[in-house]
Amino acid sequence: MRIRKEEPKDREAVYRLVREAFASAAHADGTEQDLVEALRQDPAFVPELSLVAEAEGEPVGHILLTEAAVGGETVLALAPLSVKPAFQRQGVGTALIRAAHSTAAALGYGWSVVLGSETYYPRLGYVPAAQFGIAAPPGIPAENLMAVRLREDAAPLHGTLVYPAAFGI
């Protein structure tokens, strides 16, 4: 498996991959693939943080981190993380998150936040966002909003998470 920056030629395959990955997910609304498309058009999009996991020349996983804000500070929002069902539970998602975190830190980003599983993300360093002074937006369950510091020199945070407009939150 190889992890690399997403390329324009990957778009259709990534669209199908995201749709397939979320087809049976418990907390999916069926529009995750459209969110990826919308985020690519949003000013918050960071091309270097749209990564593909490739096996045998085909995308089998995808991660996207886009800019968001907390109290005037720029953070990254991880969403979505997608792995083809046949490749799930094989470390693809973990590898994508680690690669994205490393790239984000090298680009100077200090924080990543995620709205997701309170059993999956903590093993990758995520803790309840409230521990860092990050409040969930209205209607978002605080117990599922988590954050991780990507750089030791990251500025302290205090405020409510503001997602990019494409999220519709």
mmCIF file of N, CA, C and O in Angstrom, residues 69-168:
data_model
loop_
_atom_site.group_PDB
_atom_site.id
_atom_site.type_symbol
_atom_site.label_atom_id
_atom_site.label_comp_id
_atom_site.label_asym_id
_atom_site.label_seq_id
_atom_site.Cartn_x
_atom_site.Cartn_y
_atom_site.Cartn_z
ATOM 1 N N ALA A 69 -11.993 26.707 12.172
ATOM 2 C CA ALA A 69 -11.505 27.711 13.110
ATOM 3 C C ALA A 69 -12.054 27.467 14.506
ATOM 4 O O ALA A 69 -13.165 26.968 14.670
ATOM 5 N N VAL A 70 -11.247 27.840 15.486
ATOM 6 C CA VAL A 70 -11.648 27.841 16.891
ATOM 7 C C VAL A 70 -11.111 29.134 17.492
ATOM 8 O O VAL A 70 -9.890 29.335 17.534
ATOM 9 N N GLY A 71 -12.010 30.013 17.916
ATOM 10 C CA GLY A 71 -11.585 31.258 18.550
ATOM 11 C C GLY A 71 -10.595 32.069 17.741
ATOM 12 O O GLY A 71 -9.659 32.632 18.289
ATOM 13 N N GLY A 72 -10.762 32.092 16.447
ATOM 14 C CA GLY A 72 -9.863 32.864 15.599
ATOM 15 C C GLY A 72 -8.601 32.130 15.166
ATOM 16 O O GLY A 72 -7.847 32.632 14.347
ATOM 17 N N GLU A 73 -8.352 30.961 15.708
ATOM 18 C CA GLU A 73 -7.185 30.149 15.319
ATOM 19 C C GLU A 73 -7.596 29.140 14.248
ATOM 20 O O GLU A 73 -8.670 28.533 14.336
ATOM 21 N N THR A 74 -6.743 28.921 13.270
ATOM 22 C CA THR A 74 -7.003 27.918 12.242
ATOM 23 C C THR A 74 -6.662 26.538 12.779
ATOM 24 O O THR A 74 -5.588 26.332 13.353
ATOM 25 N N VAL A 75 -7.592 25.619 12.601
ATOM 26 C CA VAL A 75 -7.394 24.207 12.935
ATOM 27 C C VAL A 75 -7.767 23.414 11.691
ATOM 28 O O VAL A 75 -8.196 23.978 10.686
ATOM 29 N N LEU A 76 -7.617 22.114 11.759
ATOM 30 C CA LEU A 76 -8.040 21.250 10.663
ATOM 31 C C LEU A 76 -9.192 20.371 11.116
ATOM 32 O O LEU A 76 -9.196 19.889 12.254
ATOM 33 N N ALA A 77 -10.143 20.150 10.221
ATOM 34 C CA ALA A 77 -11.250 19.231 10.476
ATOM 35 C C ALA A 77 -11.028 17.982 9.633
ATOM 36 O O ALA A 77 -10.888 18.069 8.413
ATOM 37 N N LEU A 78 -10.956 16.848 10.297
ATOM 38 C CA LEU A 78 -10.788 15.570 9.614
ATOM 39 C C LEU A 78 -12.171 15.068 9.241
ATOM 40 O O LEU A 78 -12.970 14.748 10.115
ATOM 41 N N ALA A 79 -12.445 15.008 7.955
ATOM 42 C CA ALA A 79 -13.726 14.470 7.485
ATOM 43 C C ALA A 79 -13.769 14.544 5.970
ATOM 44 O O ALA A 79 -13.457 15.588 5.407
ATOM 45 N N PRO A 80 -14.149 13.480 5.362
ATOM 46 C CA PRO A 80 -14.311 12.164 5.945
ATOM 47 C C PRO A 80 -13.041 11.316 5.818
ATOM 48 O O PRO A 80 -12.137 11.659 5.069
ATOM 49 N N LEU A 81 -13.030 10.230 6.559
ATOM 50 C CA LEU A 81 -12.028 9.169 6.428
ATOM 51 C C LEU A 81 -12.774 7.984 5.840
ATOM 52 O O LEU A 81 -13.778 7.550 6.401
ATOM 53 N N SER A 82 -12.303 7.478 4.714
ATOM 54 C CA SER A 82 -13.014 6.426 3.994
ATOM 55 C C SER A 82 -12.066 5.306 3.602
ATOM 56 O O SER A 82 -10.988 5.568 3.069
ATOM 57 N N VAL A 83 -12.506 4.076 3.848
ATOM 58 C CA VAL A 83 -11.744 2.906 3.438
ATOM 59 C C VAL A 83 -12.719 1.913 2.812
ATOM 60 O O VAL A 83 -13.787 1.649 3.371
ATOM 61 N N LYS A 84 -12.359 1.401 1.636
ATOM 62 C CA LYS A 84 -13.210 0.393 0.990
ATOM 63 C C LYS A 84 -13.465 -0.750 1.965
ATOM 64 O O LYS A 84 -12.550 -1.192 2.663
ATOM 65 N N PRO A 85 -14.687 -1.245 2.002
ATOM 66 C CA PRO A 85 -15.014 -2.310 2.963
ATOM 67 C C PRO A 85 -14.050 -3.509 2.933
ATOM 68 O O PRO A 85 -13.694 -4.035 3.979
ATOM 69 N N ALA A 86 -13.604 -3.911 1.767
ATOM 70 C CA ALA A 86 -12.694 -5.066 1.668
ATOM 71 C C ALA A 86 -11.332 -4.791 2.302
ATOM 72 O O ALA A 86 -10.571 -5.719 2.573
ATOM 73 N N PHE A 87 -11.022 -3.526 2.562
ATOM 74 C CA PHE A 87 -9.724 -3.150 3.131
ATOM 75 C C PHE A 87 -9.841 -2.623 4.560
ATOM 76 O O PHE A 87 -8.841 -2.224 5.154
ATOM 77 N N GLN A 88 -11.051 -2.614 5.096
ATOM 78 C CA GLN A 88 -11.241 -2.136 6.465
ATOM 79 C C GLN A 88 -10.654 -3.124 7.462
ATOM 80 O O GLN A 88 -10.507 -4.309 7.175
ATOM 81 N N ARG A 89 -10.286 -2.607 8.628
ATOM 82 C CA ARG A 89 -9.700 -3.393 9.725
ATOM 83 C C ARG A 89 -8.346 -4.007 9.348
ATOM 84 O O ARG A 89 -7.971 -5.064 9.829
ATOM 85 N N GLN A 90 -7.644 -3.294 8.442
ATOM 86 C CA GLN A 90 -6.307 -3.733 8.037
ATOM 87 C C GLN A 90 -5.265 -2.637 8.220
ATOM 88 O O GLN A 90 -4.153 -2.741 7.708
ATOM 89 N N GLY A 91 -5.637 -1.571 8.925
ATOM 90 C CA GLY A 91 -4.688 -0.499 9.199
ATOM 91 C C GLY A 91 -4.644 0.609 8.168
ATOM 92 O O GLY A 91 -3.838 1.538 8.295
ATOM 93 N N VAL A 92 -5.504 0.565 7.163
ATOM 94 C CA VAL A 92 -5.492 1.584 6.116
ATOM 95 C C VAL A 92 -5.897 2.939 6.688
ATOM 96 O O VAL A 92 -5.232 3.956 6.451
ATOM 97 N N GLY A 93 -6.974 2.974 7.467
ATOM 98 C CA GLY A 93 -7.424 4.226 8.066
ATOM 99 C C GLY A 93 -6.387 4.818 8.996
ATOM 100 O O GLY A 93 -6.109 6.023 8.957
ATOM 101 N N THR A 94 -5.794 3.981 9.822
ATOM 102 C CA THR A 94 -4.748 4.438 10.742
ATOM 103 C C THR A 94 -3.571 5.022 9.967
ATOM 104 O O THR A 94 -3.049 6.085 10.318
ATOM 105 N N ALA A 95 -3.149 4.342 8.912
ATOM 106 C CA ALA A 95 -2.030 4.831 8.098
ATOM 107 C C ALA A 95 -2.372 6.176 7.445
ATOM 108 O O ALA A 95 -1.527 7.077 7.390
ATOM 109 N N LEU A 96 -3.606 6.313 6.965
ATOM 110 C CA LEU A 96 -4.015 7.579 6.359
ATOM 111 C C LEU A 96 -4.005 8.710 7.386
ATOM 112 O O LEU A 96 -3.531 9.813 7.096
ATOM 113 N N ILE A 97 -4.514 8.443 8.583
ATOM 114 C CA ILE A 97 -4.539 9.479 9.623
ATOM 115 C C ILE A 97 -3.117 9.885 9.994
ATOM 116 O O ILE A 97 -2.807 11.080 10.085
ATOM 117 N N ARG A 98 -2.250 8.919 10.202
ATOM 118 C CA ARG A 98 -0.862 9.247 10.561
ATOM 119 C C ARG A 98 -0.178 10.058 9.469
ATOM 120 O O ARG A 98 0.542 11.023 9.745
ATOM 121 N N ALA A 99 -0.390 9.678 8.216
ATOM 122 C CA ALA A 99 0.220 10.417 7.106
ATOM 123 C C ALA A 99 -0.340 11.834 7.030
ATOM 124 O O ALA A 99 0.406 12.798 6.821
ATOM 125 N N ALA A 100 -1.648 11.973 7.204
ATOM 126 C CA ALA A 100 -2.269 13.290 7.155
ATOM 127 C C ALA A 100 -1.782 14.162 8.308
ATOM 128 O O ALA A 100 -1.487 15.351 8.112
ATOM 129 N N HIS A 101 -1.675 13.584 9.498
ATOM 130 C CA HIS A 101 -1.172 14.349 10.651
ATOM 131 C C HIS A 101 0.260 14.819 10.401
ATOM 132 O O HIS A 101 0.598 15.969 10.694
ATOM 133 N N SER A 102 1.094 13.943 9.888
ATOM 134 C CA SER A 102 2.486 14.287 9.620
ATOM 135 C C SER A 102 2.589 15.412 8.591
ATOM 136 O O SER A 102 3.336 16.380 8.770
ATOM 137 N N THR A 103 1.823 15.289 7.513
ATOM 138 C CA THR A 103 1.822 16.323 6.476
ATOM 139 C C THR A 103 1.308 17.644 7.040
ATOM 140 O O THR A 103 1.895 18.701 6.790
ATOM 141 N N ALA A 104 0.227 17.581 7.811
ATOM 142 C CA ALA A 104 -0.359 18.798 8.385
ATOM 143 C C ALA A 104 0.629 19.498 9.319
ATOM 144 O O ALA A 104 0.781 20.721 9.271
ATOM 145 N N ALA A 105 1.299 18.730 10.157
ATOM 146 C CA ALA A 105 2.280 19.310 11.081
ATOM 147 C C ALA A 105 3.419 19.966 10.300
ATOM 148 O O ALA A 105 3.862 21.067 10.628
ATOM 149 N N ALA A 106 3.883 19.297 9.237
ATOM 150 C CA ALA A 106 4.958 19.860 8.412
ATOM 151 C C ALA A 106 4.517 21.157 7.726
ATOM 152 O O ALA A 106 5.336 22.041 7.480
ATOM 153 N N LEU A 107 3.215 21.275 7.439
ATOM 154 C CA LEU A 107 2.677 22.485 6.823
ATOM 155 C C LEU A 107 2.443 23.591 7.854
ATOM 156 O O LEU A 107 2.064 24.702 7.494
ATOM 157 N N GLY A 108 2.631 23.271 9.141
ATOM 158 C CA GLY A 108 2.494 24.275 10.195
ATOM 159 C C GLY A 108 1.188 24.257 10.960
ATOM 160 O O GLY A 108 0.976 25.091 11.844
ATOM 161 N N TYR A 109 0.309 23.328 10.666
ATOM 162 C CA TYR A 109 -0.961 23.242 11.386
ATOM 163 C C TYR A 109 -0.728 22.617 12.758
ATOM 164 O O TYR A 109 0.004 21.636 12.890
ATOM 165 N N GLY A 110 -1.390 23.172 13.776
ATOM 166 C CA GLY A 110 -1.178 22.721 15.138
ATOM 167 C C GLY A 110 -2.216 21.775 15.685
ATOM 168 O O GLY A 110 -1.950 21.052 16.651
ATOM 169 N N TRP A 111 -3.410 21.753 15.103
ATOM 170 C CA TRP A 111 -4.516 20.978 15.669
ATOM 171 C C TRP A 111 -5.333 20.285 14.583
ATOM 172 O O TRP A 111 -5.517 20.825 13.500
ATOM 173 N N SER A 112 -5.880 19.129 14.945
ATOM 174 C CA SER A 112 -6.870 18.449 14.119
ATOM 175 C C SER A 112 -8.057 18.122 15.008
ATOM 176 O O SER A 112 -7.880 17.674 16.151
ATOM 177 N N VAL A 113 -9.258 18.340 14.489
ATOM 178 C CA VAL A 113 -10.483 17.973 15.203
ATOM 179 C C VAL A 113 -11.258 16.988 14.347
ATOM 180 O O VAL A 113 -11.127 16.971 13.118
ATOM 181 N N VAL A 114 -12.046 16.162 15.022
ATOM 182 C CA VAL A 114 -12.861 15.189 14.301
ATOM 183 C C VAL A 114 -14.168 14.984 15.046
ATOM 184 O O VAL A 114 -14.199 14.985 16.276
ATOM 185 N N LEU A 115 -15.220 14.844 14.296
ATOM 186 C CA LEU A 115 -16.510 14.448 14.839
ATOM 187 C C LEU A 115 -16.658 12.992 14.444
ATOM 188 O O LEU A 115 -16.843 12.675 13.272
ATOM 189 N N GLY A 116 -16.469 12.093 15.418
ATOM 190 C CA GLY A 116 -16.465 10.684 15.058
ATOM 191 C C GLY A 116 -16.554 9.757 16.239
ATOM 192 O O GLY A 116 -16.921 10.158 17.351
ATOM 193 N N SER A 117 -16.177 8.531 15.989
ATOM 194 C CA SER A 117 -16.297 7.449 16.962
ATOM 195 C C SER A 117 -15.379 7.663 18.164
ATOM 196 O O SER A 117 -14.163 7.792 18.010
ATOM 197 N N GLU A 118 -15.988 7.659 19.332
ATOM 198 C CA GLU A 118 -15.220 7.824 20.566
ATOM 199 C C GLU A 118 -14.436 6.562 20.927
ATOM 200 O O GLU A 118 -13.677 6.562 21.881
ATOM 201 N N THR A 119 -14.578 5.505 20.143
ATOM 202 C CA THR A 119 -13.762 4.307 20.372
ATOM 203 C C THR A 119 -12.632 4.175 19.346
ATOM 204 O O THR A 119 -11.609 3.585 19.646
ATOM 205 N N TYR A 120 -12.792 4.738 18.152
ATOM 206 C CA TYR A 120 -11.766 4.620 17.107
ATOM 207 C C TYR A 120 -10.675 5.687 17.239
ATOM 208 O O TYR A 120 -9.484 5.376 17.282
ATOM 209 N N TYR A 121 -11.059 6.940 17.299
ATOM 210 C CA TYR A 121 -10.085 8.032 17.225
ATOM 211 C C TYR A 121 -9.173 8.184 18.443
ATOM 212 O O TYR A 121 -8.030 8.612 18.280
ATOM 213 N N PRO A 122 -9.597 7.839 19.653
ATOM 214 C CA PRO A 122 -8.673 7.976 20.793
ATOM 215 C C PRO A 122 -7.383 7.168 20.649
ATOM 216 O O PRO A 122 -6.336 7.582 21.139
ATOM 217 N N ARG A 123 -7.410 6.070 19.949
ATOM 218 C CA ARG A 123 -6.168 5.293 19.796
ATOM 219 C C ARG A 123 -5.160 5.980 18.880
ATOM 220 O O ARG A 123 -4.015 5.556 18.771
ATOM 221 N N LEU A 124 -5.614 7.061 18.243
ATOM 222 C CA LEU A 124 -4.727 7.861 17.394
ATOM 223 C C LEU A 124 -4.415 9.207 18.041
ATOM 224 O O LEU A 124 -3.979 10.142 17.375
ATOM 225 N N GLY A 125 -4.661 9.304 19.354
ATOM 226 C CA GLY A 125 -4.305 10.495 20.100
ATOM 227 C C GLY A 125 -5.422 11.491 20.328
ATOM 228 O O GLY A 125 -5.237 12.466 21.045
ATOM 229 N N TYR A 126 -6.571 11.275 19.729
ATOM 230 C CA TYR A 126 -7.690 12.201 19.901
ATOM 231 C C TYR A 126 -8.304 12.040 21.290
ATOM 232 O O TYR A 126 -8.451 10.922 21.788
ATOM 233 N N VAL A 127 -8.639 13.179 21.900
ATOM 234 C CA VAL A 127 -9.318 13.213 23.196
ATOM 235 C C VAL A 127 -10.498 14.174 23.060
ATOM 236 O O VAL A 127 -10.571 14.949 22.100
ATOM 237 N N PRO A 128 -11.424 14.140 24.017
ATOM 238 C CA PRO A 128 -12.546 15.079 23.928
ATOM 239 C C PRO A 128 -12.043 16.512 23.725
ATOM 240 O O PRO A 128 -11.170 16.995 24.452
ATOM 241 N N ALA A 129 -12.589 17.180 22.728
ATOM 242 C CA ALA A 129 -12.132 18.521 22.353
ATOM 243 C C ALA A 129 -12.269 19.518 23.496
ATOM 244 O O ALA A 129 -11.484 20.462 23.597
ATOM 245 N N ALA A 130 -13.239 19.305 24.357
ATOM 246 C CA ALA A 130 -13.449 20.220 25.487
ATOM 247 C C ALA A 130 -12.206 20.310 26.373
ATOM 248 O O ALA A 130 -11.962 21.344 26.999
ATOM 249 N N GLN A 131 -11.397 19.255 26.399
ATOM 250 C CA GLN A 131 -10.164 19.269 27.200
ATOM 251 C C GLN A 131 -9.187 20.332 26.704
ATOM 252 O O GLN A 131 -8.304 20.764 27.447
ATOM 253 N N PHE A 132 -9.337 20.751 25.457
ATOM 254 C CA PHE A 132 -8.455 21.768 24.884
ATOM 255 C C PHE A 132 -9.150 23.125 24.772
ATOM 256 O O PHE A 132 -8.627 24.040 24.148
ATOM 257 N N GLY A 133 -10.361 23.247 25.321
ATOM 258 C CA GLY A 133 -11.087 24.509 25.248
ATOM 259 C C GLY A 133 -11.896 24.679 23.979
ATOM 260 O O GLY A 133 -12.270 25.791 23.625
ATOM 261 N N ILE A 134 -12.183 23.568 23.297
ATOM 262 C CA ILE A 134 -12.944 23.614 22.047
ATOM 263 C C ILE A 134 -14.378 23.186 22.330
ATOM 264 O O ILE A 134 -14.620 22.067 22.784
ATOM 265 N N ALA A 135 -15.321 24.070 22.054
ATOM 266 C CA ALA A 135 -16.736 23.757 22.227
ATOM 267 C C ALA A 135 -17.318 23.274 20.901
ATOM 268 O O ALA A 135 -16.929 23.738 19.826
ATOM 269 N N ALA A 136 -18.247 22.344 21.005
ATOM 270 C CA ALA A 136 -18.926 21.832 19.817
ATOM 271 C C ALA A 136 -19.941 22.855 19.306
ATOM 272 O O ALA A 136 -20.569 23.551 20.100
ATOM 273 N N PRO A 137 -20.107 22.938 17.994
ATOM 274 C CA PRO A 137 -21.148 23.807 17.441
ATOM 275 C C PRO A 137 -22.530 23.316 17.903
ATOM 276 O O PRO A 137 -22.680 22.134 18.230
ATOM 277 N N PRO A 138 -23.530 24.187 17.904
ATOM 278 C CA PRO A 138 -24.881 23.758 18.283
ATOM 279 C C PRO A 138 -25.328 22.548 17.467
ATOM 280 O O PRO A 138 -25.106 22.484 16.257
ATOM 281 N N GLY A 139 -25.938 21.598 18.152
ATOM 282 C CA GLY A 139 -26.452 20.403 17.490
ATOM 283 C C GLY A 139 -25.439 19.290 17.306
ATOM 284 O O GLY A 139 -25.775 18.214 16.823
ATOM 285 N N ILE A 140 -24.194 19.527 17.683
ATOM 286 C CA ILE A 140 -23.141 18.511 17.548
ATOM 287 C C ILE A 140 -22.914 17.893 18.926
ATOM 288 O O ILE A 140 -22.683 18.608 19.899
ATOM 289 N N PRO A 141 -22.963 16.562 19.041
ATOM 290 C CA PRO A 141 -22.739 15.930 20.343
ATOM 291 C C PRO A 141 -21.297 16.127 20.816
ATOM 292 O O PRO A 141 -20.359 15.690 20.163
ATOM 293 N N ALA A 142 -21.133 16.801 21.945
ATOM 294 C CA ALA A 142 -19.807 17.132 22.469
ATOM 295 C C ALA A 142 -18.953 15.889 22.691
ATOM 296 O O ALA A 142 -17.734 15.925 22.500
ATOM 297 N N GLU A 143 -19.573 14.767 23.065
ATOM 298 C CA GLU A 143 -18.788 13.556 23.339
ATOM 299 C C GLU A 143 -18.143 12.967 22.085
ATOM 300 O O GLU A 143 -17.199 12.188 22.173
ATOM 301 N N ASN A 144 -18.638 13.364 20.920
ATOM 302 C CA ASN A 144 -18.064 12.854 19.681
ATOM 303 C C ASN A 144 -17.130 13.844 18.993
ATOM 304 O O ASN A 144 -16.554 13.533 17.957
ATOM 305 N N LEU A 145 -16.978 15.032 19.578
ATOM 306 C CA LEU A 145 -16.041 16.008 19.030
ATOM 307 C C LEU A 145 -14.718 15.840 19.764
ATOM 308 O O LEU A 145 -14.635 16.022 20.975
ATOM 309 N N MET A 146 -13.698 15.464 19.020
ATOM 310 C CA MET A 146 -12.384 15.178 19.598
ATOM 311 C C MET A 146 -11.315 15.997 18.888
ATOM 312 O O MET A 146 -11.522 16.454 17.770
ATOM 313 N N ALA A 147 -10.183 16.152 19.561
ATOM 314 C CA ALA A 147 -9.083 16.928 18.992
ATOM 315 C C ALA A 147 -7.752 16.285 19.353
ATOM 316 O O ALA A 147 -7.649 15.542 20.330
ATOM 317 N N VAL A 148 -6.745 16.598 18.561
ATOM 318 C CA VAL A 148 -5.383 16.163 18.835
ATOM 319 C C VAL A 148 -4.444 17.310 18.463
ATOM 320 O O VAL A 148 -4.659 18.009 17.469
ATOM 321 N N ARG A 149 -3.435 17.496 19.297
ATOM 322 C CA ARG A 149 -2.401 18.497 19.021
ATOM 323 C C ARG A 149 -1.412 17.861 18.047
ATOM 324 O O ARG A 149 -0.891 16.775 18.286
ATOM 325 N N LEU A 150 -1.144 18.542 16.943
ATOM 326 C CA LEU A 150 -0.229 18.038 15.922
ATOM 327 C C LEU A 150 1.204 18.526 16.126
ATOM 328 O O LEU A 150 2.144 17.902 15.645
ATOM 329 N N ARG A 151 1.343 19.677 16.794
ATOM 330 C CA ARG A 151 2.659 20.281 17.021
ATOM 331 C C ARG A 151 2.729 20.767 18.469
ATOM 332 O O ARG A 151 1.756 21.307 18.988
ATOM 333 N N GLU A 152 3.871 20.599 19.074
ATOM 334 C CA GLU A 152 4.066 21.054 20.454
ATOM 335 C C GLU A 152 3.898 22.557 20.595
ATOM 336 O O GLU A 152 3.474 23.051 21.635
ATOM 337 N N ASP A 153 4.217 23.309 19.533
ATOM 338 C CA ASP A 153 4.122 24.767 19.599
ATOM 339 C C ASP A 153 2.752 25.301 19.174
ATOM 340 O O ASP A 153 2.588 26.501 18.942
ATOM 341 N N ALA A 154 1.756 24.421 19.097
ATOM 342 C CA ALA A 154 0.408 24.846 18.704
ATOM 343 C C ALA A 154 -0.153 25.839 19.718
ATOM 344 O O ALA A 154 -0.029 25.640 20.926
ATOM 345 N N ALA A 155 -0.764 26.894 19.211
ATOM 346 C CA ALA A 155 -1.363 27.915 20.075
ATOM 347 C C ALA A 155 -2.510 27.310 20.873
ATOM 348 O O ALA A 155 -3.246 26.459 20.362
ATOM 349 N N PRO A 156 -2.690 27.731 22.127
ATOM 350 C CA PRO A 156 -3.828 27.253 22.907
ATOM 351 C C PRO A 156 -5.138 27.667 22.221
ATOM 352 O O PRO A 156 -5.185 28.692 21.532
ATOM 353 N N LEU A 157 -6.163 26.869 22.433
ATOM 354 C CA LEU A 157 -7.451 27.145 21.806
ATOM 355 C C LEU A 157 -8.506 27.443 22.856
ATOM 356 O O LEU A 157 -8.460 26.906 23.966
ATOM 357 N N HIS A 158 -9.463 28.280 22.482
ATOM 358 C CA HIS A 158 -10.616 28.532 23.330
ATOM 359 C C HIS A 158 -11.719 29.111 22.450
ATOM 360 O O HIS A 158 -11.567 30.189 21.881
ATOM 361 N N GLY A 159 -12.787 28.348 22.303
ATOM 362 C CA GLY A 159 -13.905 28.833 21.513
ATOM 363 C C GLY A 159 -14.677 27.690 20.888
ATOM 364 O O GLY A 159 -14.377 26.513 21.108
ATOM 365 N N THR A 160 -15.657 28.048 20.116
ATOM 366 C CA THR A 160 -16.509 27.070 19.433
ATOM 367 C C THR A 160 -15.923 26.754 18.064
ATOM 368 O O THR A 160 -15.487 27.657 17.351
ATOM 369 N N LEU A 161 -15.927 25.483 17.723
ATOM 370 C CA LEU A 161 -15.460 25.048 16.398
ATOM 371 C C LEU A 161 -16.382 25.616 15.321
ATOM 372 O O LEU A 161 -17.607 25.489 15.414
ATOM 373 N N VAL A 162 -15.776 26.219 14.300
ATOM 374 C CA VAL A 162 -16.520 26.731 13.150
ATOM 375 C C VAL A 162 -16.034 25.951 11.920
ATOM 376 O O VAL A 162 -14.874 26.066 11.520
ATOM 377 N N TYR A 163 -16.928 25.136 11.380
ATOM 378 C CA TYR A 163 -16.600 24.329 10.204
ATOM 379 C C TYR A 163 -16.634 25.171 8.932
ATOM 380 O O TYR A 163 -17.320 26.199 8.892
ATOM 381 N N PRO A 164 -15.952 24.713 7.872
ATOM 382 C CA PRO A 164 -16.085 25.380 6.571
ATOM 383 C C PRO A 164 -17.554 25.350 6.121
ATOM 384 O O PRO A 164 -18.311 24.438 6.487
ATOM 385 N N ALA A 165 -17.945 26.305 5.313
ATOM 386 C CA ALA A 165 -19.324 26.424 4.856
ATOM 387 C C ALA A 165 -19.839 25.151 4.191
ATOM 388 O O ALA A 165 -21.016 24.808 4.319
ATOM 389 N N ALA A 166 -18.975 24.427 3.498
ATOM 390 C CA ALA A 166 -19.399 23.223 2.778
ATOM 391 C C ALA A 166 -20.000 22.161 3.699
ATOM 392 O O ALA A 166 -20.784 21.315 3.260
ATOM 393 N N PHE A 167 -19.649 22.189 4.972
ATOM 394 C CA PHE A 167 -20.198 21.214 5.923
ATOM 395 C C PHE A 167 -21.671 21.489 6.207
ATOM 396 O O PHE A 167 -22.386 20.618 6.690
ATOM 397 N N GLY A 168 -22.120 22.720 5.985
ATOM 398 C CA GLY A 168 -23.503 23.057 6.254
ATOM 399 C C GLY A 168 -23.881 23.076 7.712
ATOM 400 O O GLY A 168 -25.037 22.912 8.099
#
